[in-house]
Amino acid sequence: MSPAVEAQTMQAKQQQTQHQLQHYLEKGVPLEPFMHQVGGHCCVLRFGEQTICKPLIPQEHQFYKSLPSAMRKFTPQYRGVVSVGFEEDEEGNLCLIAYPLHSDSGVGHLENIDLSVNGEPYSKMLHWGNKQLSARSLLDSHEDKDKSCKHEEEELEWLQQEEVPLEGSNAIQHNPWRLQLQQKHLQRMKENAKHHNQYKFILLENLTWRHTVPCVLDLKMGTRQHGDNVSEEKKVMQIRKCQQSTSASIGVRLCGMQVYQSDSGQLMFMDKYIGRKLTLSGFKEALFQFFHDGRRLRRELLSPVLRRLREMQAALESCESYRFYSSSLLIIYDGEPPCTHAHRAPEDGLSEEEVEEDEEAGAFGFTRSSSGSAGGGRLAARSDTGPDPAVDVRMIDFAHTTCPDFVEDSVVHEGQDSGYIFGLQNLIAIISKLEDHSTD
């Protein structure tokens, strides 16, 4: 097949997929809470198995649409824009529903959207009303539990622990801070629904979807957090937060964390309020705890993380005039014990090649599996003798990012983002020392 014919074939397939997605999305897609948000102040929702959505902020949206090629591998994939509003189902439950956002030309803003979780009927979805399990009820059920404890070696505070069943359970694991954040944001949306019931949300790659028990570290990067166009009051507040945390001294502070402890079968959480109080030694201890599973330091994770951080530093050093103010860095790995880590096994009668094709189709929600559920398929045990463990290092949250292409920016900066790079260098140095840590 000639390159020209191959290009035409690829374009035809993309158009066909786009039309299929558009037709599917016209029916409306119920949104669910995203269970693995550990930082930030914006409500993140689950659009599908591989896609999340968050309120559209024009500057962040513009950044994703004009992303420099050097940064693409270090940010979540941008997947388009949807219109989100509250609707009432036949049982009186309020549901958040996403529809395609149509431009004046009638073309929806959709790119590479997956719908693999949304084959379930409404009755099986998590509703926002009081007749079904809601984020509020999940939070209320844990109010009588102890919210924090002290680490015996440092001043680290932990939010409540959550048991994590690993074998065939659909139980929801939830961070108490995340529940409060989502409930607060959704309550504001509900109160405004009488006057304004349509909101624009951007769709982004779900970086945790491949992991059974995602361990997530959210780090606020840089020595400066306020954007160029914020109010003087906001500027003073952000400067104070930096001065009173490790942001000023090392250019990075902990913004949120969840880590699986294999010895107790629990998830441990830290939020941004704990992160702001950490000293330098406390921050180092928190990083150690993030890579520790309760039994041992997961040393096999360190080299892949360091490699990604160094690649990211090189990419940032090539970005002239960019400033990533108030941006975060995510480090993600699977907390499931390596010896029982699972992967999809071939279905009966399917070859390995057919399974791969099935998984590719599943990314768009048109699965060949008869189960109809997200992430379906049988699991097979895998030993820990394979390649490097799957780790992910990405930049997120670009509401205050600035660059020469942003015509509305009041300031055009010169050179590199030295504050962010300073934080990366210190983070690399601290994690490098963990490799030499003598105590497991």
CSV table of C-alpha atoms in Angstrom, one decimal:
chain,number,residue,atom,x,y,z
A,1,MET,CA,0.0,0.0,0.0
A,2,SER,CA,1.4,3.4,-1.0
A,3,PRO,CA,1.9,6.1,1.6
A,4,ALA,CA,-0.9,8.2,-0.1
A,5,VAL,CA,-3.4,5.3,0.0
A,6,GLU,CA,-2.4,4.5,3.5
A,7,ALA,CA,-3.0,8.1,4.6
A,8,GLN,CA,-6.4,8.1,3.0
A,9,THR,CA,-7.4,4.8,4.6
A,10,MET,CA,-6.3,6.2,8.0
A,11,GLN,CA,-8.2,9.4,7.5
A,12,ALA,CA,-11.3,7.4,6.5
A,13,LYS,CA,-11.1,5.2,9.7
A,14,GLN,CA,-10.7,8.3,11.9
A,15,GLN,CA,-13.7,9.9,10.3
A,16,GLN,CA,-15.8,6.7,10.8
A,17,THR,CA,-14.7,6.5,14.4
A,18,GLN,CA,-15.5,10.2,14.9
A,19,HIS,CA,-19.0,9.7,13.6
A,20,GLN,CA,-19.6,6.6,15.8
A,21,LEU,CA,-18.4,8.6,18.9
A,22,GLN,CA,-20.6,11.6,17.9
A,23,HIS,CA,-23.7,9.3,17.6
A,24,TYR,CA,-23.0,7.6,20.9
A,25,LEU,CA,-22.4,10.8,22.8
A,26,GLU,CA,-25.6,12.4,21.4
A,27,LYS,CA,-27.5,10.2,23.9
A,28,GLY,CA,-25.6,11.8,26.8
A,29,VAL,CA,-23.0,10.2,29.0
A,30,PRO,CA,-23.5,10.1,32.8
A,31,LEU,CA,-20.5,11.3,34.8
A,32,GLU,CA,-19.1,9.6,37.9
A,33,PRO,CA,-16.8,10.7,40.7
A,34,PHE,CA,-13.1,10.2,39.8
A,35,MET,CA,-11.8,8.2,42.7
A,36,HIS,CA,-8.1,9.0,42.5
A,37,GLN,CA,-7.8,12.7,42.7
A,38,VAL,CA,-5.4,13.6,45.5
A,39,GLY,CA,-4.7,17.3,44.9
A,40,GLY,CA,-6.0,20.5,43.3
A,41,HIS,CA,-9.0,22.6,43.9
A,42,CYS,CA,-11.0,21.7,40.8
A,43,CYS,CA,-13.6,18.9,40.7
A,44,VAL,CA,-12.5,16.0,38.5
A,45,LEU,CA,-15.1,13.6,37.2
A,46,ARG,CA,-14.9,10.2,35.4
A,47,PHE,CA,-16.2,10.3,31.8
A,48,GLY,CA,-15.1,6.7,30.9
A,49,GLU,CA,-12.6,4.1,31.9
A,50,GLN,CA,-9.8,6.0,30.2
A,51,THR,CA,-11.0,9.6,30.3
A,52,ILE,CA,-11.7,12.2,32.9
A,53,CYS,CA,-13.2,15.6,32.7
A,54,LYS,CA,-12.8,18.9,34.6
A,55,PRO,CA,-14.3,22.4,34.3
A,56,LEU,CA,-12.9,24.3,31.3
A,57,ILE,CA,-10.5,27.2,32.1
A,58,PRO,CA,-9.7,29.2,29.0
A,59,GLN,CA,-6.0,29.5,29.6
A,60,GLU,CA,-5.6,25.8,30.4
A,61,HIS,CA,-7.7,24.9,27.3
A,62,GLN,CA,-5.5,27.1,25.1
A,63,PHE,CA,-2.4,25.5,26.5
A,64,TYR,CA,-3.6,22.0,25.6
A,65,LYS,CA,-4.5,23.1,22.1
A,66,SER,CA,-1.2,24.7,21.5
A,67,LEU,CA,1.0,22.2,23.4
A,68,PRO,CA,4.7,22.3,22.2
A,69,SER,CA,5.8,18.9,20.8
A,70,ALA,CA,8.5,18.6,23.4
A,71,MET,CA,5.9,18.5,26.2
A,72,ARG,CA,3.3,16.1,24.7
A,73,LYS,CA,4.7,13.0,26.4
A,74,PHE,CA,4.7,14.7,29.8
A,75,THR,CA,1.1,15.9,29.8
A,76,PRO,CA,-2.3,14.0,29.7
A,77,GLN,CA,-3.7,13.6,26.2
A,78,TYR,CA,-6.3,16.3,25.4
A,79,ARG,CA,-9.5,14.7,24.1
A,80,GLY,CA,-11.9,17.5,23.4
A,81,VAL,CA,-14.7,19.5,25.1
A,82,VAL,CA,-18.2,18.5,26.3
A,83,SER,CA,-21.2,20.4,27.6
A,84,VAL,CA,-22.2,19.2,31.1
A,85,GLY,CA,-25.5,19.8,33.0
A,86,PHE,CA,-27.7,18.3,35.7
A,87,GLU,CA,-30.7,16.1,34.6
A,88,GLU,CA,-33.3,14.3,36.6
A,89,ASP,CA,-33.9,10.6,35.8
A,90,GLU,CA,-37.3,8.8,36.1
A,91,GLU,CA,-36.6,8.1,39.8
A,92,GLY,CA,-36.0,11.7,40.7
A,93,ASN,CA,-32.2,11.4,41.0
A,94,LEU,CA,-30.0,14.3,39.8
A,95,CYS,CA,-27.4,13.1,37.3
A,96,LEU,CA,-24.5,15.0,35.7
A,97,ILE,CA,-24.7,14.3,32.0
A,98,ALA,CA,-22.2,15.2,29.3
A,99,TYR,CA,-23.1,16.0,25.7
A,100,PRO,CA,-21.0,17.0,22.7
A,101,LEU,CA,-20.3,20.7,22.5
A,102,HIS,CA,-21.3,21.9,19.0
A,103,SER,CA,-19.6,24.8,17.3
A,104,ASP,CA,-21.4,27.2,15.0
A,105,SER,CA,-20.6,24.9,12.1
A,106,GLY,CA,-22.4,22.0,13.9
A,107,VAL,CA,-19.2,20.0,14.4
A,108,GLY,CA,-18.6,18.6,17.9
A,109,HIS,CA,-15.3,19.1,19.7
A,110,LEU,CA,-14.3,15.5,20.2
A,111,GLU,CA,-11.0,13.8,19.9
A,112,ASN,CA,-10.1,10.2,20.8
A,113,ILE,CA,-12.9,9.9,23.4
A,114,ASP,CA,-13.4,6.5,25.0
A,115,LEU,CA,-16.8,5.5,26.3
A,116,SER,CA,-15.9,2.1,27.7
A,117,VAL,CA,-17.5,2.5,31.1
A,118,ASN,CA,-20.8,3.9,29.8
A,119,GLY,CA,-22.5,0.8,28.4
A,120,GLU,CA,-24.1,0.3,31.8
A,121,PRO,CA,-27.7,1.5,32.4
A,122,TYR,CA,-28.4,4.5,34.6
A,123,SER,CA,-29.5,2.3,37.5
A,124,LYS,CA,-25.9,0.9,37.8
A,125,MET,CA,-24.3,4.3,37.7
A,126,LEU,CA,-23.4,6.4,40.7
A,127,HIS,CA,-26.0,9.1,41.0
A,128,TRP,CA,-25.7,12.5,42.6
A,129,GLY,CA,-29.1,12.3,44.2
A,130,ASN,CA,-30.1,11.0,47.6
A,131,LYS,CA,-31.8,7.8,46.5
A,132,GLN,CA,-28.5,6.3,45.3
A,133,LEU,CA,-25.1,6.1,46.8
A,134,SER,CA,-23.6,9.6,46.7
A,135,ALA,CA,-20.3,11.2,47.6
A,136,ARG,CA,-22.0,12.8,50.6
A,137,SER,CA,-23.2,9.5,52.0
A,138,LEU,CA,-19.7,8.0,51.5
A,139,LEU,CA,-18.2,10.9,53.5
A,140,ASP,CA,-20.8,10.7,56.2
A,141,SER,CA,-20.2,7.0,56.8
A,142,HIS,CA,-16.6,7.8,57.8
A,143,GLU,CA,-17.1,10.8,60.1
A,144,ASP,CA,-16.8,8.6,63.2
A,145,LYS,CA,-13.3,7.3,62.2
A,146,ASP,CA,-10.0,8.8,63.3
A,147,LYS,CA,-8.9,11.2,60.6
A,148,SER,CA,-5.2,11.3,61.3
A,149,CYS,CA,-2.2,9.7,63.0
A,150,LYS,CA,1.5,10.4,63.6
A,151,HIS,CA,4.3,8.7,61.9
A,152,GLU,CA,6.7,7.4,64.6
A,153,GLU,CA,9.8,8.6,62.8
A,154,GLU,CA,8.7,12.1,61.6
A,155,GLU,CA,6.0,14.7,61.9
A,156,LEU,CA,4.0,13.2,59.1
A,157,GLU,CA,0.2,13.2,59.4
A,158,TRP,CA,-1.9,10.7,57.6
A,159,LEU,CA,-5.6,11.1,56.8
A,160,GLN,CA,-7.8,8.1,57.4
A,161,GLN,CA,-6.8,4.7,56.1
A,162,GLU,CA,-9.0,2.8,53.7
A,163,GLU,CA,-9.0,-0.9,53.2
A,164,VAL,CA,-8.4,-2.0,49.6
A,165,PRO,CA,-9.9,-5.4,48.6
A,166,LEU,CA,-7.9,-6.7,45.7
A,167,GLU,CA,-9.8,-9.8,44.7
A,168,GLY,CA,-12.9,-9.4,42.6
A,169,SER,CA,-14.4,-6.6,44.7
A,170,ASN,CA,-16.2,-3.5,43.3
A,171,ALA,CA,-15.9,-1.6,46.6
A,172,ILE,CA,-15.2,2.1,46.2
A,173,GLN,CA,-11.9,3.3,47.7
A,174,HIS,CA,-12.1,7.0,48.5
A,175,ASN,CA,-10.0,9.8,49.8
A,176,PRO,CA,-11.9,11.8,52.4
A,177,TRP,CA,-10.4,15.1,51.1
A,178,ARG,CA,-11.4,14.3,47.6
A,179,LEU,CA,-15.0,13.6,48.6
A,180,GLN,CA,-15.3,17.0,50.4
A,181,LEU,CA,-13.8,18.8,47.3
A,182,GLN,CA,-16.1,17.1,44.9
A,183,GLN,CA,-19.2,17.6,47.1
A,184,LYS,CA,-18.4,21.3,47.6
A,185,HIS,CA,-18.0,21.9,43.8
A,186,LEU,CA,-21.0,19.9,42.8
A,187,GLN,CA,-23.2,21.7,45.4
A,188,ARG,CA,-22.2,25.0,43.8
A,189,MET,CA,-23.2,23.7,40.4
A,190,LYS,CA,-26.5,22.4,41.7
A,191,GLU,CA,-27.3,25.8,43.3
A,192,ASN,CA,-26.5,27.6,40.1
A,193,ALA,CA,-28.4,25.1,37.9
A,194,LYS,CA,-31.6,27.1,38.0
A,195,HIS,CA,-29.9,30.0,36.3
A,196,HIS,CA,-27.1,28.3,34.4
A,197,ASN,CA,-27.3,24.5,33.8
A,198,GLN,CA,-24.7,24.1,31.1
A,199,TYR,CA,-21.0,24.0,31.8
A,200,LYS,CA,-18.0,23.4,29.5
A,201,PHE,CA,-15.7,20.6,30.6
A,202,ILE,CA,-12.5,19.5,28.9
A,203,LEU,CA,-11.7,15.8,28.4
A,204,LEU,CA,-8.3,14.5,29.4
A,205,GLU,CA,-6.6,11.1,29.5
A,206,ASN,CA,-7.1,9.2,32.8
A,207,LEU,CA,-3.6,8.5,33.9
A,208,THR,CA,-4.6,5.9,36.5
A,209,TRP,CA,-6.8,3.6,34.4
A,210,ARG,CA,-4.2,0.9,33.8
A,211,HIS,CA,-3.5,0.4,37.5
A,212,THR,CA,-5.3,-1.9,39.9
A,213,VAL,CA,-4.5,0.1,43.0
A,214,PRO,CA,-3.1,3.5,41.8
A,215,CYS,CA,-0.6,5.1,44.1
A,216,VAL,CA,-0.6,8.8,43.2
A,217,LEU,CA,1.7,11.6,44.3
A,218,ASP,CA,0.7,15.2,43.5
A,219,LEU,CA,3.6,17.8,43.8
A,220,LYS,CA,3.1,21.5,43.4
A,221,MET,CA,6.2,22.6,41.4
A,222,GLY,CA,8.1,25.9,41.3
A,223,THR,CA,9.1,28.7,43.7
A,224,ARG,CA,6.2,30.9,42.5
A,225,GLN,CA,2.5,29.9,42.4
A,226,HIS,CA,0.6,33.0,41.4
A,227,GLY,CA,-0.2,33.8,37.8
A,228,ASP,CA,0.5,37.1,36.1
A,229,ASN,CA,-3.1,38.3,36.1
A,230,VAL,CA,-4.3,37.4,39.7
A,231,SER,CA,-5.4,40.0,42.2
A,232,GLU,CA,-3.0,41.5,44.7
A,233,GLU,CA,-4.8,39.7,47.5
A,234,LYS,CA,-4.4,36.3,45.7
A,235,LYS,CA,-0.7,37.1,44.9
A,236,VAL,CA,0.1,37.9,48.6
A,237,MET,CA,-1.7,34.7,49.7
A,238,GLN,CA,0.2,32.5,47.2
A,239,ILE,CA,3.6,34.1,48.1
A,240,ARG,CA,2.9,33.4,51.8
A,241,LYS,CA,2.1,29.7,51.1
A,242,CYS,CA,5.4,29.4,49.2
A,243,GLN,CA,7.4,31.1,52.0
A,244,GLN,CA,5.8,28.9,54.7
A,245,SER,CA,6.4,25.6,52.9
A,246,THR,CA,9.1,23.8,51.0
A,247,SER,CA,8.2,25.6,47.8
A,248,ALA,CA,10.5,28.5,48.7
A,249,SER,CA,13.5,26.4,49.8
A,250,ILE,CA,13.5,23.5,47.2
A,251,GLY,CA,10.9,24.6,44.6
A,252,VAL,CA,8.4,21.7,45.3
A,253,ARG,CA,5.8,20.9,48.0
A,254,LEU,CA,3.5,18.0,48.6
A,255,CYS,CA,0.0,18.7,47.4
A,256,GLY,CA,-1.6,15.3,47.9
A,257,MET,CA,-0.8,11.6,48.1
A,258,GLN,CA,-2.4,8.1,48.2
A,259,VAL,CA,-0.2,5.1,48.7
A,260,TYR,CA,-1.1,1.4,49.2
A,261,GLN,CA,0.3,-0.4,52.2
A,262,SER,CA,0.5,-4.1,51.3
A,263,ASP,CA,1.2,-5.2,55.0
A,264,SER,CA,-2.2,-3.8,56.1
A,265,GLY,CA,-4.1,-3.8,52.8
A,266,GLN,CA,-4.9,-0.1,53.2
A,267,LEU,CA,-4.6,3.1,51.3
A,268,MET,CA,-3.0,5.9,53.2
A,269,PHE,CA,-3.7,9.6,52.3
A,270,MET,CA,-2.1,13.0,52.7
A,271,ASP,CA,-3.7,16.2,51.5
A,272,LYS,CA,-2.4,19.7,50.6
A,273,TYR,CA,-2.9,21.0,54.1
A,274,ILE,CA,-0.5,18.4,55.5
A,275,GLY,CA,1.9,19.0,52.6
A,276,ARG,CA,2.2,22.7,53.4
A,277,LYS,CA,3.3,22.0,57.0
A,278,LEU,CA,6.1,19.6,56.0
A,279,THR,CA,9.6,20.6,56.7
A,280,LEU,CA,12.4,19.6,54.3
A,281,SER,CA,13.1,16.5,56.4
A,282,GLY,CA,9.3,15.8,56.5
A,283,PHE,CA,9.1,16.2,52.7
A,284,LYS,CA,11.9,13.7,52.2
A,285,GLU,CA,10.2,11.3,54.6
A,286,ALA,CA,6.9,11.6,52.7
A,287,LEU,CA,8.7,10.7,49.4
A,288,PHE,CA,10.2,7.7,51.1
A,289,GLN,CA,6.7,6.6,52.4
A,290,PHE,CA,5.3,7.1,48.9
A,291,PHE,CA,7.7,4.5,47.5
A,292,HIS,CA,7.3,2.2,50.5
A,293,ASP,CA,4.6,-0.4,50.5
A,294,GLY,CA,4.6,-1.1,54.3
A,295,ARG,CA,7.0,-4.0,53.9
A,296,ARG,CA,9.8,-2.7,51.8
A,297,LEU,CA,11.0,0.3,49.7
A,298,ARG,CA,9.9,-0.3,46.1
A,299,ARG,CA,13.4,0.3,44.7
A,300,GLU,CA,12.5,-1.0,41.3
A,301,LEU,CA,10.3,2.1,40.8
A,302,LEU,CA,13.0,4.7,41.4
A,303,SER,CA,15.1,4.4,38.3
A,304,PRO,CA,12.1,4.6,35.9
A,305,VAL,CA,10.8,7.7,37.8
A,306,LEU,CA,14.2,9.3,37.7
A,307,ARG,CA,14.6,8.7,34.0
A,308,ARG,CA,11.3,10.3,33.3
A,309,LEU,CA,12.1,13.3,35.5
A,310,ARG,CA,15.4,13.9,33.8
A,311,GLU,CA,13.7,13.7,30.4
A,312,MET,CA,11.1,16.2,31.6
A,313,GLN,CA,13.8,18.5,32.8
A,314,ALA,CA,15.5,18.4,29.3
A,315,ALA,CA,12.1,19.2,27.7
A,316,LEU,CA,11.4,22.1,30.0
A,317,GLU,CA,14.9,23.5,29.3
A,318,SER,CA,13.9,23.7,25.6
A,319,CYS,CA,10.7,25.7,26.3
A,320,GLU,CA,11.5,29.4,26.0
A,321,SER,CA,9.2,31.9,27.7
A,322,TYR,CA,7.0,29.3,29.3
A,323,ARG,CA,6.0,29.7,32.9
A,324,PHE,CA,4.1,26.8,34.6
A,325,TYR,CA,2.8,28.8,37.6
A,326,SER,CA,0.7,26.7,40.1
A,327,SER,CA,1.2,23.6,37.9
A,328,SER,CA,1.5,20.1,39.5
A,329,LEU,CA,3.6,17.1,38.8
A,330,LEU,CA,2.0,13.6,39.1
A,331,ILE,CA,3.9,10.4,39.9
A,332,ILE,CA,1.8,7.3,39.5
A,333,TYR,CA,2.5,3.6,39.9
A,334,ASP,CA,0.5,0.4,40.7
A,335,GLY,CA,0.4,-0.5,44.4
A,336,GLU,CA,-0.7,-4.0,43.7
A,337,PRO,CA,2.0,-6.5,44.8
A,338,PRO,CA,4.1,-7.4,41.8
A,339,CYS,CA,3.8,-11.2,42.4
A,340,THR,CA,0.0,-11.0,41.9
A,341,HIS,CA,-0.1,-8.2,39.4
A,342,ALA,CA,-2.6,-9.0,36.7
A,343,HIS,CA,-2.9,-8.5,33.0
A,344,ARG,CA,-5.6,-9.4,30.5
A,345,ALA,CA,-5.4,-13.0,29.4
A,346,PRO,CA,-6.7,-14.2,26.0
A,347,GLU,CA,-10.4,-15.0,25.9
A,348,ASP,CA,-11.5,-18.4,24.9
A,349,GLY,CA,-11.0,-18.8,21.2
A,350,LEU,CA,-9.0,-15.6,20.7
A,351,SER,CA,-5.4,-15.3,19.7
A,352,GLU,CA,-3.0,-12.8,21.3
A,353,GLU,CA,-3.3,-10.6,18.2
A,354,GLU,CA,-7.1,-10.6,18.5
A,355,VAL,CA,-6.9,-9.7,22.2
A,356,GLU,CA,-4.8,-6.7,21.3
A,357,GLU,CA,-7.3,-5.7,18.7
A,358,ASP,CA,-10.1,-6.1,21.3
A,359,GLU,CA,-8.3,-3.9,23.8
A,360,GLU,CA,-7.7,-1.2,21.1
A,361,ALA,CA,-11.4,-1.3,20.3
A,362,GLY,CA,-12.2,-1.1,24.0
A,363,ALA,CA,-10.4,2.2,24.2
A,364,PHE,CA,-13.2,3.7,22.2
A,365,GLY,CA,-16.0,1.9,24.1
A,366,PHE,CA,-16.9,-0.5,21.3
A,367,THR,CA,-15.7,-3.7,23.0
A,368,ARG,CA,-16.1,-7.1,21.5
A,369,SER,CA,-16.5,-8.6,25.0
A,370,SER,CA,-20.0,-9.7,25.8
A,371,SER,CA,-19.7,-8.7,29.5
A,372,GLY,CA,-20.4,-5.0,28.7
A,373,SER,CA,-18.5,-3.8,31.7
A,374,ALA,CA,-15.5,-1.6,31.9
A,375,GLY,CA,-12.2,-3.3,32.3
A,376,GLY,CA,-13.8,-6.7,31.7
A,377,GLY,CA,-11.9,-9.8,30.8
A,378,ARG,CA,-10.2,-12.5,32.8
A,379,LEU,CA,-7.0,-11.8,34.7
A,380,ALA,CA,-3.9,-14.0,34.8
A,381,ALA,CA,-1.0,-13.9,37.2
A,382,ARG,CA,2.3,-12.5,36.1
A,383,SER,CA,5.7,-12.8,37.7
A,384,ASP,CA,7.9,-9.8,38.6
A,385,THR,CA,10.6,-10.8,36.1
A,386,GLY,CA,9.4,-8.6,33.3
A,387,PRO,CA,10.5,-5.2,32.2
A,388,ASP,CA,10.6,-2.1,34.4
A,389,PRO,CA,7.4,-1.6,36.4
A,390,ALA,CA,4.8,0.8,34.8
A,391,VAL,CA,5.3,4.3,36.3
A,392,ASP,CA,4.0,7.6,35.0
A,393,VAL,CA,5.3,11.1,35.5
A,394,ARG,CA,3.1,13.9,34.1
A,395,MET,CA,2.5,17.6,34.4
A,396,ILE,CA,-1.1,18.7,35.1
A,397,ASP,CA,-3.1,21.9,35.9
A,398,PHE,CA,-2.2,24.7,33.5
A,399,ALA,CA,-4.8,27.4,34.5
A,400,HIS,CA,-1.9,29.9,35.2
A,401,THR,CA,0.5,28.8,32.5
A,402,THR,CA,1.8,31.5,30.2
A,403,CYS,CA,3.7,31.5,27.0
A,404,PRO,CA,4.4,33.8,24.0
A,405,ASP,CA,1.4,32.4,22.0
A,406,PHE,CA,-1.1,33.6,24.6
A,407,VAL,CA,-2.2,36.9,23.2
A,408,GLU,CA,-4.1,37.8,26.4
A,409,ASP,CA,-1.1,37.5,28.7
A,410,SER,CA,-0.1,40.8,30.2
A,411,VAL,CA,3.6,39.7,30.6
A,412,VAL,CA,5.9,37.8,28.2
A,413,HIS,CA,8.7,36.2,30.1
A,414,GLU,CA,12.2,35.5,28.8
A,415,GLY,CA,14.2,32.3,29.1
A,416,GLN,CA,13.2,29.1,30.9
A,417,ASP,CA,11.0,28.5,33.9
A,418,SER,CA,13.9,28.4,36.4
A,419,GLY,CA,11.6,28.0,39.4
A,420,TYR,CA,10.0,24.8,38.0
A,421,ILE,CA,13.4,23.4,36.9
A,422,PHE,CA,14.9,24.2,40.3
A,423,GLY,CA,12.1,22.1,41.9
A,424,LEU,CA,12.7,19.3,39.4
A,425,GLN,CA,16.5,19.3,40.2
A,426,ASN,CA,15.9,19.0,43.9
A,427,LEU,CA,13.2,16.3,43.4
A,428,ILE,CA,15.7,14.3,41.3
A,429,ALA,CA,18.4,14.7,44.0
A,430,ILE,CA,16.0,13.6,46.8
A,431,ILE,CA,14.7,10.5,45.0
A,432,SER,CA,18.3,9.6,43.9
A,433,LYS,CA,19.3,9.4,47.6
A,434,LEU,CA,16.4,7.0,48.2
A,435,GLU,CA,18.2,4.5,46.1
A,436,ASP,CA,20.9,4.5,48.7
A,437,HIS,CA,18.5,4.3,51.7
A,438,SER,CA,19.8,1.6,54.0
A,439,THR,CA,16.6,0.8,55.9
A,440,ASP,CA,13.6,-0.9,54.4
